[in-house]
Amino acid sequence: MLGMGSALETLCGQAVGAGQLRMLGIYTQRSWIICGVTALVLTPLYVFTSPILQLLRQSTEISELAGKYCIWAIPQLFAYAVNFPIQKFLQSQSKVWVMTMISGVALAVHILLNWLFVTKLRQGLAGAAIAGNISWWLINLGQLIYMMSGCFPEAWTGFSVSAFKSLTAFVRLSLASAVMLWYVFEFYKRMRSKCVLIV
């Protein structure tokens, strides 16, 4: 999901550099469409986590716990689909402090919700997932309100049908970004394991 959303970083940087701020909103909407479809495609993996893990010879107890958590965490998957594009929209316009403040408030709420659901109400993994769902959607709500509040009159002009144009090219760029991030992650993993062996 991060890879699918990271294509937006390149496009937003180019749009800001070229002075085409209007395209930031269009690109963000395109990314929402692509990330939303990606979340939809990944949903069955969340639903069938338990049998998939058992098929991969994971213990029954761990498979069942992971499956239970994943079912409850499905709303977070769609929260990521909304969040990553908004992050790129705001980062490209140097609004990092706003994101930090919104995340700080959400973190405080998240701690409170975890205490409430996990400790007080004894909901365990399901409670942790519910707390995560609320926290992620709270971040999204805060960022969306800021994004659409009129602070970006040139970059956000509202929802547009232009977001549905050139989706194929956008998907190709998104997939390339996802593959690139995967390779970087794999390279980092290999280098880290070599460093551990040397030590």
PDB file of C-alpha atoms in Angstrom:
ATOM      1  CA  MET A   1       0.000   0.000   0.000  1.00  0.00           C
ATOM      2  CA  LEU A   2       2.855   2.364   0.822  1.00  0.00           C
ATOM      3  CA  GLY A   3       4.407   1.573  -2.560  1.00  0.00           C
ATOM      4  CA  MET A   4       1.158   2.218  -4.392  1.00  0.00           C
ATOM      5  CA  GLY A   5       0.842   5.580  -2.633  1.00  0.00           C
ATOM      6  CA  SER A   6       4.496   6.584  -3.038  1.00  0.00           C
ATOM      7  CA  ALA A   7       4.135   7.188  -6.792  1.00  0.00           C
ATOM      8  CA  LEU A   8       2.235  10.274  -5.754  1.00  0.00           C
ATOM      9  CA  GLU A   9       5.372  11.708  -4.134  1.00  0.00           C
ATOM     10  CA  THR A  10       7.123  11.995  -7.505  1.00  0.00           C
ATOM     11  CA  LEU A  11       4.088  13.421  -9.277  1.00  0.00           C
ATOM     12  CA  CYS A  12       3.318  15.958  -6.530  1.00  0.00           C
ATOM     13  CA  GLY A  13       6.941  17.130  -6.528  1.00  0.00           C
ATOM     14  CA  GLN A  14       6.803  17.626 -10.302  1.00  0.00           C
ATOM     15  CA  ALA A  15       3.461  19.465 -10.086  1.00  0.00           C
ATOM     16  CA  VAL A  16       4.762  21.854  -7.404  1.00  0.00           C
ATOM     17  CA  GLY A  17       7.996  22.412  -9.366  1.00  0.00           C
ATOM     18  CA  ALA A  18       6.057  23.180 -12.545  1.00  0.00           C
ATOM     19  CA  GLY A  19       3.641  25.473 -10.713  1.00  0.00           C
ATOM     20  CA  GLN A  20       0.666  23.227 -11.567  1.00  0.00           C
ATOM     21  CA  LEU A  21      -0.784  23.136  -8.056  1.00  0.00           C
ATOM     22  CA  ARG A  22      -4.246  22.179  -9.330  1.00  0.00           C
ATOM     23  CA  MET A  23      -2.827  18.795 -10.322  1.00  0.00           C
ATOM     24  CA  LEU A  24      -2.024  17.990  -6.675  1.00  0.00           C
ATOM     25  CA  GLY A  25      -5.716  17.485  -5.916  1.00  0.00           C
ATOM     26  CA  ILE A  26      -6.268  15.445  -9.077  1.00  0.00           C
ATOM     27  CA  TYR A  27      -3.237  13.226  -8.362  1.00  0.00           C
ATOM     28  CA  THR A  28      -4.389  12.728  -4.768  1.00  0.00           C
ATOM     29  CA  GLN A  29      -7.827  11.627  -5.957  1.00  0.00           C
ATOM     30  CA  ARG A  30      -6.287   9.217  -8.482  1.00  0.00           C
ATOM     31  CA  SER A  31      -4.144   7.769  -5.743  1.00  0.00           C
ATOM     32  CA  TRP A  32      -7.225   7.334  -3.518  1.00  0.00           C
ATOM     33  CA  ILE A  33      -8.888   5.334  -6.292  1.00  0.00           C
ATOM     34  CA  ILE A  34      -5.846   3.100  -6.820  1.00  0.00           C
ATOM     35  CA  CYS A  35      -5.114   2.614  -3.109  1.00  0.00           C
ATOM     36  CA  GLY A  36      -8.816   1.963  -2.429  1.00  0.00           C
ATOM     37  CA  VAL A  37      -8.924  -0.748  -5.096  1.00  0.00           C
ATOM     38  CA  THR A  38      -5.655  -2.186  -3.697  1.00  0.00           C
ATOM     39  CA  ALA A  39      -7.230  -2.294  -0.215  1.00  0.00           C
ATOM     40  CA  LEU A  40     -10.252  -4.061  -1.688  1.00  0.00           C
ATOM     41  CA  VAL A  41      -7.991  -6.637  -3.378  1.00  0.00           C
ATOM     42  CA  LEU A  42      -6.061  -7.197  -0.117  1.00  0.00           C
ATOM     43  CA  THR A  43      -9.211  -7.588   2.014  1.00  0.00           C
ATOM     44  CA  PRO A  44      -9.603 -11.350   1.345  1.00  0.00           C
ATOM     45  CA  LEU A  45      -6.079 -11.869   2.738  1.00  0.00           C
ATOM     46  CA  TYR A  46      -7.253 -10.234   5.972  1.00  0.00           C
ATOM     47  CA  VAL A  47     -10.478 -12.269   6.005  1.00  0.00           C
ATOM     48  CA  PHE A  48      -8.694 -15.575   5.392  1.00  0.00           C
ATOM     49  CA  THR A  49      -5.549 -14.878   7.431  1.00  0.00           C
ATOM     50  CA  SER A  50      -6.168 -17.795   9.781  1.00  0.00           C
ATOM     51  CA  PRO A  51      -6.469 -20.548   7.129  1.00  0.00           C
ATOM     52  CA  ILE A  52      -3.613 -19.020   5.099  1.00  0.00           C
ATOM     53  CA  LEU A  53      -1.305 -19.115   8.131  1.00  0.00           C
ATOM     54  CA  GLN A  54      -2.328 -22.696   8.906  1.00  0.00           C
ATOM     55  CA  LEU A  55      -1.598 -23.613   5.288  1.00  0.00           C
ATOM     56  CA  LEU A  56       1.878 -22.102   5.810  1.00  0.00           C
ATOM     57  CA  ARG A  57       2.278 -24.438   8.852  1.00  0.00           C
ATOM     58  CA  GLN A  58       1.888 -21.777  11.509  1.00  0.00           C
ATOM     59  CA  SER A  59       0.550 -23.022  14.835  1.00  0.00           C
ATOM     60  CA  THR A  60      -3.237 -23.141  15.185  1.00  0.00           C
ATOM     61  CA  GLU A  61      -3.255 -20.820  18.207  1.00  0.00           C
ATOM     62  CA  ILE A  62      -1.212 -18.099  16.491  1.00  0.00           C
ATOM     63  CA  SER A  63      -3.219 -18.492  13.258  1.00  0.00           C
ATOM     64  CA  GLU A  64      -6.513 -18.038  15.068  1.00  0.00           C
ATOM     65  CA  LEU A  65      -5.302 -15.006  17.043  1.00  0.00           C
ATOM     66  CA  ALA A  66      -3.828 -13.372  13.928  1.00  0.00           C
ATOM     67  CA  GLY A  67      -7.007 -14.116  11.973  1.00  0.00           C
ATOM     68  CA  LYS A  68      -9.179 -12.564  14.683  1.00  0.00           C
ATOM     69  CA  TYR A  69      -7.015  -9.430  14.794  1.00  0.00           C
ATOM     70  CA  CYS A  70      -6.952  -9.072  10.995  1.00  0.00           C
ATOM     71  CA  ILE A  71     -10.736  -9.291  10.699  1.00  0.00           C
ATOM     72  CA  TRP A  72     -11.108  -6.460  13.213  1.00  0.00           C
ATOM     73  CA  ALA A  73      -8.301  -4.455  11.536  1.00  0.00           C
ATOM     74  CA  ILE A  74      -9.876  -4.349   8.045  1.00  0.00           C
ATOM     75  CA  PRO A  75     -10.999  -0.703   8.522  1.00  0.00           C
ATOM     76  CA  GLN A  76      -7.317   0.213   9.047  1.00  0.00           C
ATOM     77  CA  LEU A  77      -6.510  -1.172   5.596  1.00  0.00           C
ATOM     78  CA  PHE A  78      -8.907   1.340   4.040  1.00  0.00           C
ATOM     79  CA  ALA A  79      -7.645   4.064   6.379  1.00  0.00           C
ATOM     80  CA  TYR A  80      -4.149   3.536   4.922  1.00  0.00           C
ATOM     81  CA  ALA A  81      -5.625   3.868   1.416  1.00  0.00           C
ATOM     82  CA  VAL A  82      -6.943   7.312   2.352  1.00  0.00           C
ATOM     83  CA  ASN A  83      -3.974   8.362   4.489  1.00  0.00           C
ATOM     84  CA  PHE A  84      -0.952   7.775   2.246  1.00  0.00           C
ATOM     85  CA  PRO A  85      -2.174  10.061  -0.586  1.00  0.00           C
ATOM     86  CA  ILE A  86      -3.118  12.844   1.863  1.00  0.00           C
ATOM     87  CA  GLN A  87       0.369  12.615   3.400  1.00  0.00           C
ATOM     88  CA  LYS A  88       1.996  13.123   0.004  1.00  0.00           C
ATOM     89  CA  PHE A  89      -0.360  16.021  -0.779  1.00  0.00           C
ATOM     90  CA  LEU A  90       0.584  17.790   2.464  1.00  0.00           C
ATOM     91  CA  GLN A  91       4.305  16.906   2.353  1.00  0.00           C
ATOM     92  CA  SER A  92       4.682  18.301  -1.156  1.00  0.00           C
ATOM     93  CA  GLN A  93       3.481  21.654   0.211  1.00  0.00           C
ATOM     94  CA  SER A  94       5.705  21.511   3.318  1.00  0.00           C
ATOM     95  CA  LYS A  95       2.807  21.090   5.760  1.00  0.00           C
ATOM     96  CA  VAL A  96       4.656  18.547   7.903  1.00  0.00           C
ATOM     97  CA  TRP A  97       4.009  20.366  11.195  1.00  0.00           C
ATOM     98  CA  VAL A  98       0.251  20.172  10.675  1.00  0.00           C
ATOM     99  CA  MET A  99       0.534  16.428  10.064  1.00  0.00           C
ATOM    100  CA  THR A 100       2.672  16.129  13.204  1.00  0.00           C
ATOM    101  CA  MET A 101       0.111  17.969  15.344  1.00  0.00           C
ATOM    102  CA  ILE A 102      -2.778  15.881  14.020  1.00  0.00           C
ATOM    103  CA  SER A 103      -0.778  12.690  14.634  1.00  0.00           C
ATOM    104  CA  GLY A 104       0.125  13.873  18.146  1.00  0.00           C
ATOM    105  CA  VAL A 105      -3.551  14.361  19.047  1.00  0.00           C
ATOM    106  CA  ALA A 106      -4.389  10.966  17.505  1.00  0.00           C
ATOM    107  CA  LEU A 107      -1.572   9.336  19.507  1.00  0.00           C
ATOM    108  CA  ALA A 108      -2.996  10.699  22.773  1.00  0.00           C
ATOM    109  CA  VAL A 109      -6.462   9.416  21.813  1.00  0.00           C
ATOM    110  CA  HIS A 110      -4.932   6.075  20.773  1.00  0.00           C
ATOM    111  CA  ILE A 111      -3.290   5.604  24.167  1.00  0.00           C
ATOM    112  CA  LEU A 112      -6.594   6.382  25.889  1.00  0.00           C
ATOM    113  CA  LEU A 113      -8.530   4.027  23.602  1.00  0.00           C
ATOM    114  CA  ASN A 114      -6.036   1.199  24.143  1.00  0.00           C
ATOM    115  CA  TRP A 115      -6.355   1.623  27.886  1.00  0.00           C
ATOM    116  CA  LEU A 116     -10.157   1.644  27.577  1.00  0.00           C
ATOM    117  CA  PHE A 117     -10.618  -1.297  25.174  1.00  0.00           C
ATOM    118  CA  VAL A 118      -7.693  -3.534  26.123  1.00  0.00           C
ATOM    119  CA  THR A 119      -7.205  -2.889  29.849  1.00  0.00           C
ATOM    120  CA  LYS A 120     -10.544  -1.643  31.167  1.00  0.00           C
ATOM    121  CA  LEU A 121     -12.999  -3.514  28.919  1.00  0.00           C
ATOM    122  CA  ARG A 122     -10.644  -6.531  28.470  1.00  0.00           C
ATOM    123  CA  GLN A 123     -11.272  -6.857  24.727  1.00  0.00           C
ATOM    124  CA  GLY A 124      -7.721  -8.080  23.976  1.00  0.00           C
ATOM    125  CA  LEU A 125      -6.636  -8.129  20.327  1.00  0.00           C
ATOM    126  CA  ALA A 126     -10.062  -7.062  19.098  1.00  0.00           C
ATOM    127  CA  GLY A 127      -9.873  -4.035  21.404  1.00  0.00           C
ATOM    128  CA  ALA A 128      -6.394  -3.163  20.133  1.00  0.00           C
ATOM    129  CA  ALA A 129      -7.646  -3.375  16.538  1.00  0.00           C
ATOM    130  CA  ILE A 130     -10.676  -1.192  17.320  1.00  0.00           C
ATOM    131  CA  ALA A 131      -8.429   1.399  18.986  1.00  0.00           C
ATOM    132  CA  GLY A 132      -6.186   1.374  15.900  1.00  0.00           C
ATOM    133  CA  ASN A 133      -9.191   1.768  13.579  1.00  0.00           C
ATOM    134  CA  ILE A 134     -10.487   4.799  15.457  1.00  0.00           C
ATOM    135  CA  SER A 135      -7.012   6.389  15.691  1.00  0.00           C
ATOM    136  CA  TRP A 136      -6.248   5.985  11.982  1.00  0.00           C
ATOM    137  CA  TRP A 137      -9.619   7.352  10.906  1.00  0.00           C
ATOM    138  CA  LEU A 138      -9.210  10.243  13.356  1.00  0.00           C
ATOM    139  CA  ILE A 139      -5.914  11.130  11.628  1.00  0.00           C
ATOM    140  CA  ASN A 140      -7.636  10.909   8.235  1.00  0.00           C
ATOM    141  CA  LEU A 141     -10.532  13.070   9.401  1.00  0.00           C
ATOM    142  CA  GLY A 142      -8.191  15.756  10.759  1.00  0.00           C
ATOM    143  CA  GLN A 143      -6.080  15.806   7.601  1.00  0.00           C
ATOM    144  CA  LEU A 144      -9.120  15.813   5.297  1.00  0.00           C
ATOM    145  CA  ILE A 145     -10.690  18.720   7.167  1.00  0.00           C
ATOM    146  CA  TYR A 146      -7.435  20.664   6.907  1.00  0.00           C
ATOM    147  CA  MET A 147      -6.981  19.746   3.246  1.00  0.00           C
ATOM    148  CA  MET A 148     -10.522  20.763   2.252  1.00  0.00           C
ATOM    149  CA  SER A 149     -10.878  23.771   4.569  1.00  0.00           C
ATOM    150  CA  GLY A 150      -9.783  26.309   1.980  1.00  0.00           C
ATOM    151  CA  CYS A 151      -6.113  26.434   3.046  1.00  0.00           C
ATOM    152  CA  PHE A 152      -5.148  25.135  -0.424  1.00  0.00           C
ATOM    153  CA  PRO A 153      -7.297  27.141  -2.860  1.00  0.00           C
ATOM    154  CA  GLU A 154      -5.101  26.295  -5.856  1.00  0.00           C
ATOM    155  CA  ALA A 155      -4.169  22.702  -4.958  1.00  0.00           C
ATOM    156  CA  TRP A 156      -7.601  21.487  -3.814  1.00  0.00           C
ATOM    157  CA  THR A 157     -10.483  22.640  -5.992  1.00  0.00           C
ATOM    158  CA  GLY A 158     -12.822  19.808  -5.031  1.00  0.00           C
ATOM    159  CA  PHE A 159     -13.542  16.382  -6.423  1.00  0.00           C
ATOM    160  CA  SER A 160     -13.122  16.064 -10.172  1.00  0.00           C
ATOM    161  CA  VAL A 161     -13.903  13.514 -12.895  1.00  0.00           C
ATOM    162  CA  SER A 162     -10.374  14.245 -14.184  1.00  0.00           C
ATOM    163  CA  ALA A 163      -9.183  11.897 -11.425  1.00  0.00           C
ATOM    164  CA  PHE A 164     -10.510   8.978 -13.485  1.00  0.00           C
ATOM    165  CA  LYS A 165      -8.478   9.945 -16.571  1.00  0.00           C
ATOM    166  CA  SER A 166      -5.032   8.412 -17.231  1.00  0.00           C
ATOM    167  CA  LEU A 167      -5.554   5.849 -14.460  1.00  0.00           C
ATOM    168  CA  THR A 168      -3.641   3.171 -16.397  1.00  0.00           C
ATOM    169  CA  ALA A 169      -0.456   5.239 -16.528  1.00  0.00           C
ATOM    170  CA  PHE A 170      -0.885   6.105 -12.853  1.00  0.00           C
ATOM    171  CA  VAL A 171      -1.298   2.392 -11.976  1.00  0.00           C
ATOM    172  CA  ARG A 172       1.898   1.541 -13.879  1.00  0.00           C
ATOM    173  CA  LEU A 173       3.831   4.204 -11.984  1.00  0.00           C
ATOM    174  CA  SER A 174       2.311   3.046  -8.684  1.00  0.00           C
ATOM    175  CA  LEU A 175       3.243  -0.586  -9.347  1.00  0.00           C
ATOM    176  CA  ALA A 176       6.789   0.437 -10.296  1.00  0.00           C
ATOM    177  CA  SER A 177       7.065   2.391  -7.034  1.00  0.00           C
ATOM    178  CA  ALA A 178       5.751  -0.597  -5.053  1.00  0.00           C
ATOM    179  CA  VAL A 179       8.286  -2.936  -6.683  1.00  0.00           C
ATOM    180  CA  MET A 180      11.101  -0.431  -6.070  1.00  0.00           C
ATOM    181  CA  LEU A 181      10.209  -0.165  -2.374  1.00  0.00           C
ATOM    182  CA  TRP A 182      10.081  -3.963  -2.118  1.00  0.00           C
ATOM    183  CA  TYR A 183      13.582  -4.240  -3.628  1.00  0.00           C
ATOM    184  CA  VAL A 184      14.924  -1.586  -1.257  1.00  0.00           C
ATOM    185  CA  PHE A 185      13.381  -3.414   1.693  1.00  0.00           C
ATOM    186  CA  GLU A 186      14.839  -6.754   0.567  1.00  0.00           C
ATOM    187  CA  PHE A 187      18.281  -5.181   0.037  1.00  0.00           C
ATOM    188  CA  TYR A 188      18.134  -3.626   3.517  1.00  0.00           C
ATOM    189  CA  LYS A 189      17.139  -6.988   5.022  1.00  0.00           C
ATOM    190  CA  ARG A 190      20.065  -8.766   3.340  1.00  0.00           C
ATOM    191  CA  MET A 191      22.554  -6.094   4.374  1.00  0.00           C
ATOM    192  CA  ARG A 192      21.309  -6.199   7.950  1.00  0.00           C
ATOM    193  CA  SER A 193      21.640  -9.982   8.119  1.00  0.00           C
ATOM    194  CA  LYS A 194      25.206  -9.737   6.761  1.00  0.00           C
ATOM    195  CA  CYS A 195      26.067  -7.120   9.399  1.00  0.00           C
ATOM    196  CA  VAL A 196      24.681  -9.420  12.123  1.00  0.00           C
ATOM    197  CA  LEU A 197      26.814 -12.281  10.795  1.00  0.00           C
ATOM    198  CA  ILE A 198      29.930 -10.118  10.824  1.00  0.00           C
ATOM    199  CA  VAL A 199      29.304  -8.977  14.418  1.00  0.00           C
TER     200      VAL A 199
END
